[in-house]
Amino acid sequence: QLGRDISNNTHLKDVYLYEGALNDHKMSFVFRGLTRSNSIQLMALYENNLSIAGVRSMVPFLQKNSLKRLNISDNDILSEGLNLLFQALSDSPIENLRVSDCSIESIELASGRLPRNLKHLHLDGNNIKINADGRNGLAKLLQGGHSTLKGLWLNNNKIDNEGVAILVDILRSNTKLTTLALEHNNDITYDGEILLLKLVNNLSSIKATLQSNHTLTNLTVKEINP
């Protein structure tokens, strides 16, 4: 009934159902009624103990909506849930996606379809470790003429120097990302910090300086281990 009531309200723009208001079972009923809604622009679903099953219930709604901001943080949707969100939101006007503290271990995107309007992606507090296996997923997000991402938050993950090297390699040709947050990734050492500094301001030669990434203007990496 709640989903149908929301759908019938053509002026409703913001929906907050958080901190135990939903679970996987309730999600199926709520979003079944929501599929006709086209006015909602912000949806907050954090701290509901949702799993991949809850994300699947959202898919028909996410594929046809006016949603610009979605916060599904503090749930247990795993890497599979993130992949499903990307596919479902590929034709959406979504600009801001928060998927923090969701037990995500990698950004391995099974589909080439990504949200084409996404500007800000928050993945803080997960278990993400960037390695060669996950490089393609990041490259899809950050490379190519269709990349729209301006901000990427990866604080409190499991990124190390290898992950930093992969990020740096991908970002050399990126001209869209302005903000990258890597705070509290405790396995990043001084060597990783130097790689990031050279990415944005390589002073080894005039040519290297000119070819540095001058788009990335907000880069945070704190608590570096020596």
CSV table of C-alpha atoms in Angstrom, one decimal:
chain,number,residue,atom,x,y,z
A,1,GLN,CA,0.0,0.0,0.0
A,2,LEU,CA,2.8,2.4,0.8
A,3,GLY,CA,4.4,2.0,-2.6
A,4,ARG,CA,1.1,2.7,-4.3
A,5,ASP,CA,0.4,5.8,-2.1
A,6,ILE,CA,3.8,7.2,-3.0
A,7,SER,CA,3.2,6.6,-6.7
A,8,ASN,CA,-0.1,8.4,-6.6
A,9,ASN,CA,1.6,11.5,-5.1
A,10,THR,CA,2.9,13.2,-8.2
A,11,HIS,CA,4.6,16.0,-6.3
A,12,LEU,CA,6.7,13.9,-3.9
A,13,LYS,CA,10.4,14.3,-4.6
A,14,ASP,CA,12.2,13.0,-1.5
A,15,VAL,CA,11.7,9.6,0.2
A,16,TYR,CA,13.4,8.6,3.4
A,17,LEU,CA,13.0,5.0,4.6
A,18,TYR,CA,16.0,4.2,6.8
A,19,GLU,CA,17.2,2.7,10.1
A,20,GLY,CA,15.1,-0.4,10.0
A,21,ALA,CA,12.0,1.0,8.2
A,22,LEU,CA,12.5,-1.7,5.5
A,23,ASN,CA,13.9,-5.2,5.1
A,24,ASP,CA,14.2,-7.5,2.1
A,25,HIS,CA,10.7,-8.8,2.4
A,26,LYS,CA,9.1,-5.3,2.7
A,27,MET,CA,11.2,-4.0,-0.2
A,28,SER,CA,9.4,-6.3,-2.6
A,29,PHE,CA,6.0,-4.9,-1.6
A,30,VAL,CA,7.1,-1.2,-1.5
A,31,PHE,CA,8.9,-1.2,-4.8
A,32,ARG,CA,6.2,-3.2,-6.6
A,33,GLY,CA,3.9,-0.2,-6.0
A,34,LEU,CA,6.5,2.3,-6.8
A,35,THR,CA,7.1,1.3,-10.4
A,36,ARG,CA,4.7,4.0,-11.7
A,37,SER,CA,6.3,6.8,-9.8
A,38,ASN,CA,8.2,9.4,-11.9
A,39,SER,CA,8.5,12.3,-9.5
A,40,ILE,CA,11.0,11.0,-6.9
A,41,GLN,CA,14.5,12.6,-7.1
A,42,LEU,CA,16.0,11.6,-3.8
A,43,MET,CA,15.8,8.2,-2.0
A,44,ALA,CA,17.5,7.3,1.3
A,45,LEU,CA,17.4,3.6,2.3
A,46,TYR,CA,20.4,3.4,4.6
A,47,GLU,CA,20.7,1.1,7.6
A,48,ASN,CA,17.9,-1.4,6.6
A,49,ASN,CA,20.0,-4.6,6.7
A,50,LEU,CA,19.2,-5.1,3.0
A,51,SER,CA,20.9,-7.8,0.9
A,52,ILE,CA,21.1,-8.4,-2.8
A,53,ALA,CA,17.5,-9.6,-2.7
A,54,GLY,CA,16.4,-6.1,-1.6
A,55,VAL,CA,18.4,-4.6,-4.5
A,56,ARG,CA,16.6,-6.9,-7.0
A,57,SER,CA,13.3,-5.7,-5.8
A,58,MET,CA,14.3,-2.1,-6.7
A,59,VAL,CA,15.3,-2.9,-10.3
A,60,PRO,CA,12.0,-2.2,-12.1
A,61,PHE,CA,11.7,1.1,-10.3
A,62,LEU,CA,15.4,2.1,-10.9
A,63,GLN,CA,15.1,1.4,-14.6
A,64,LYS,CA,12.2,3.9,-15.1
A,65,ASN,CA,12.5,6.9,-12.7
A,66,SER,CA,13.6,10.5,-12.2
A,67,LEU,CA,16.0,9.6,-9.4
A,68,LYS,CA,19.0,11.8,-9.1
A,69,ARG,CA,20.3,10.8,-5.6
A,70,LEU,CA,20.3,7.4,-4.0
A,71,ASN,CA,21.7,6.5,-0.6
A,72,ILE,CA,21.7,2.7,0.1
A,73,SER,CA,24.7,2.8,2.6
A,74,ASP,CA,25.0,0.6,5.7
A,75,ASN,CA,23.4,-2.4,4.1
A,76,ASP,CA,24.8,-5.8,3.1
A,77,ILE,CA,24.4,-5.7,-0.7
A,78,LEU,CA,28.0,-7.0,-1.5
A,79,SER,CA,29.8,-6.5,-4.8
A,80,GLU,CA,27.0,-8.2,-6.7
A,81,GLY,CA,24.6,-5.6,-5.4
A,82,LEU,CA,26.8,-2.8,-6.6
A,83,ASN,CA,27.0,-4.4,-10.1
A,84,LEU,CA,23.2,-4.8,-10.2
A,85,LEU,CA,22.7,-1.1,-9.2
A,86,PHE,CA,25.0,0.0,-12.0
A,87,GLN,CA,23.1,-2.0,-14.6
A,88,ALA,CA,19.7,-0.9,-13.4
A,89,LEU,CA,20.7,2.8,-13.3
A,90,SER,CA,22.4,2.8,-16.7
A,91,ASP,CA,19.7,4.9,-18.3
A,92,SER,CA,18.8,6.8,-15.2
A,93,PRO,CA,19.4,10.5,-14.5
A,94,ILE,CA,21.2,9.4,-11.2
A,95,GLU,CA,24.0,11.8,-10.3
A,96,ASN,CA,24.9,10.9,-6.7
A,97,LEU,CA,25.1,7.3,-5.5
A,98,ARG,CA,26.1,6.4,-1.9
A,99,VAL,CA,27.0,2.8,-1.3
A,100,SER,CA,29.2,3.1,1.7
A,101,ASP,CA,29.6,0.3,4.4
A,102,CYS,CA,27.9,-2.3,2.2
A,103,SER,CA,30.5,-5.2,2.4
A,104,ILE,CA,31.7,-4.6,-1.2
A,105,GLU,CA,35.1,-6.2,-1.9
A,106,SER,CA,35.7,-5.2,-5.5
A,107,ILE,CA,34.5,-3.0,-8.4
A,108,GLU,CA,34.2,-5.8,-11.0
A,109,LEU,CA,31.4,-4.7,-13.3
A,110,ALA,CA,30.0,-7.6,-15.3
A,111,SER,CA,28.2,-5.3,-17.7
A,112,GLY,CA,29.6,-2.5,-19.8
A,113,ARG,CA,26.4,-0.5,-19.0
A,114,LEU,CA,27.1,2.2,-16.4
A,115,PRO,CA,25.0,5.1,-15.1
A,116,ARG,CA,25.6,7.6,-17.9
A,117,ASN,CA,24.9,10.7,-15.7
A,118,LEU,CA,26.7,9.6,-12.5
A,119,LYS,CA,28.9,12.4,-11.1
A,120,HIS,CA,29.5,11.4,-7.4
A,121,LEU,CA,30.1,7.9,-6.2
A,122,HIS,CA,30.6,7.2,-2.5
A,123,LEU,CA,32.1,3.8,-1.6
A,124,ASP,CA,33.6,4.5,1.8
A,125,GLY,CA,33.9,1.9,4.5
A,126,ASN,CA,33.8,-1.2,2.3
A,127,ASN,CA,36.4,-3.9,1.9
A,128,ILE,CA,37.5,-2.8,-1.6
A,129,LYS,CA,41.0,-4.0,-2.6
A,130,ILE,CA,42.1,-2.8,-6.0
A,131,ASN,CA,44.2,-5.3,-7.9
A,132,ALA,CA,44.7,-6.5,-11.5
A,133,ASP,CA,41.5,-8.4,-11.4
A,134,GLY,CA,39.4,-5.3,-10.6
A,135,ARG,CA,41.2,-3.0,-13.0
A,136,ASN,CA,38.7,-3.3,-15.8
A,137,GLY,CA,35.8,-2.2,-13.5
A,138,LEU,CA,37.7,1.0,-12.5
A,139,ALA,CA,38.7,1.6,-16.1
A,140,LYS,CA,35.1,1.5,-17.2
A,141,LEU,CA,34.2,4.1,-14.6
A,142,LEU,CA,37.1,6.4,-15.1
A,143,GLN,CA,38.3,6.1,-18.7
A,144,GLY,CA,36.8,6.8,-22.1
A,145,GLY,CA,34.8,9.6,-23.6
A,146,HIS,CA,31.7,8.5,-21.8
A,147,SER,CA,33.1,8.9,-18.3
A,148,THR,CA,31.0,11.4,-16.3
A,149,LEU,CA,32.4,10.8,-12.7
A,150,LYS,CA,33.6,13.9,-11.0
A,151,GLY,CA,34.0,12.6,-7.4
A,152,LEU,CA,35.1,9.2,-6.1
A,153,TRP,CA,35.2,8.5,-2.4
A,154,LEU,CA,37.1,5.3,-1.4
A,155,ASN,CA,38.0,6.2,2.3
A,156,ASN,CA,38.3,3.3,4.8
A,157,ASN,CA,38.9,0.5,2.4
A,158,LYS,CA,41.7,-2.0,1.8
A,159,ILE,CA,43.6,-0.2,-0.9
A,160,ASP,CA,47.4,-0.5,-0.9
A,161,ASN,CA,50.3,0.7,-3.0
A,162,GLU,CA,49.3,-1.8,-5.8
A,163,GLY,CA,45.8,-0.3,-5.9
A,164,VAL,CA,47.2,3.2,-5.9
A,165,ALA,CA,49.5,2.3,-8.9
A,166,ILE,CA,46.5,1.0,-10.8
A,167,LEU,CA,44.4,4.1,-10.0
A,168,VAL,CA,47.3,6.4,-11.1
A,169,ASP,CA,47.7,4.5,-14.4
A,170,ILE,CA,43.9,4.8,-15.1
A,171,LEU,CA,43.7,8.5,-14.1
A,172,ARG,CA,46.6,9.7,-16.3
A,173,SER,CA,44.1,10.0,-19.2
A,174,ASN,CA,41.1,11.1,-17.2
A,175,THR,CA,39.8,14.6,-17.7
A,176,LYS,CA,36.6,14.5,-15.6
A,177,LEU,CA,37.4,13.4,-12.0
A,178,THR,CA,38.1,16.4,-9.7
A,179,THR,CA,37.9,14.7,-6.3
A,180,LEU,CA,39.5,11.5,-5.1
A,181,ALA,CA,39.4,10.5,-1.4
A,182,LEU,CA,41.6,7.7,-0.1
A,183,GLU,CA,41.8,8.5,3.6
A,184,HIS,CA,42.3,5.7,6.2
A,185,ASN,CA,43.5,3.1,3.7
A,186,ASN,CA,46.2,1.9,6.1
A,187,ASP,CA,48.2,-0.1,3.6
A,188,ILE,CA,49.1,2.9,1.5
A,189,THR,CA,52.6,3.9,2.4
A,190,TYR,CA,54.9,6.8,1.5
A,191,ASP,CA,55.6,5.2,-1.9
A,192,GLY,CA,51.9,5.2,-2.7
A,193,GLU,CA,51.7,8.9,-1.7
A,194,ILE,CA,54.5,9.8,-4.0
A,195,LEU,CA,52.8,8.0,-6.9
A,196,LEU,CA,49.7,10.2,-6.3
A,197,LEU,CA,51.7,13.4,-6.1
A,198,LYS,CA,53.4,12.6,-9.4
A,199,LEU,CA,50.0,12.0,-11.0
A,200,VAL,CA,48.9,15.6,-10.3
A,201,ASN,CA,52.3,17.4,-10.4
A,202,ASN,CA,55.2,15.5,-11.9
A,203,LEU,CA,58.3,17.7,-11.6
A,204,SER,CA,60.8,15.3,-13.2
A,205,SER,CA,60.7,17.4,-16.4
A,206,ILE,CA,58.8,20.2,-18.1
A,207,LYS,CA,57.1,17.7,-20.3
A,208,ALA,CA,56.1,15.5,-17.4
A,209,THR,CA,54.7,18.5,-15.6
A,210,LEU,CA,52.6,19.6,-18.6
A,211,GLN,CA,51.3,16.0,-19.0
A,212,SER,CA,50.3,15.7,-15.3
A,213,ASN,CA,46.6,15.3,-14.4
A,214,HIS,CA,45.5,18.9,-13.8
A,215,THR,CA,41.8,18.1,-13.5
A,216,LEU,CA,42.1,16.2,-10.2
A,217,THR,CA,42.2,19.2,-7.8
A,218,ASN,CA,41.0,17.6,-4.6
A,219,LEU,CA,43.1,14.6,-3.5
A,220,THR,CA,43.1,13.4,0.1
A,221,VAL,CA,45.3,10.7,1.5
A,222,LYS,CA,45.8,10.8,5.3
A,223,GLU,CA,47.4,8.7,8.0
A,224,ILE,CA,50.1,7.4,5.6
A,225,ASN,CA,52.3,4.6,7.1
A,226,PRO,CA,56.0,5.3,6.8
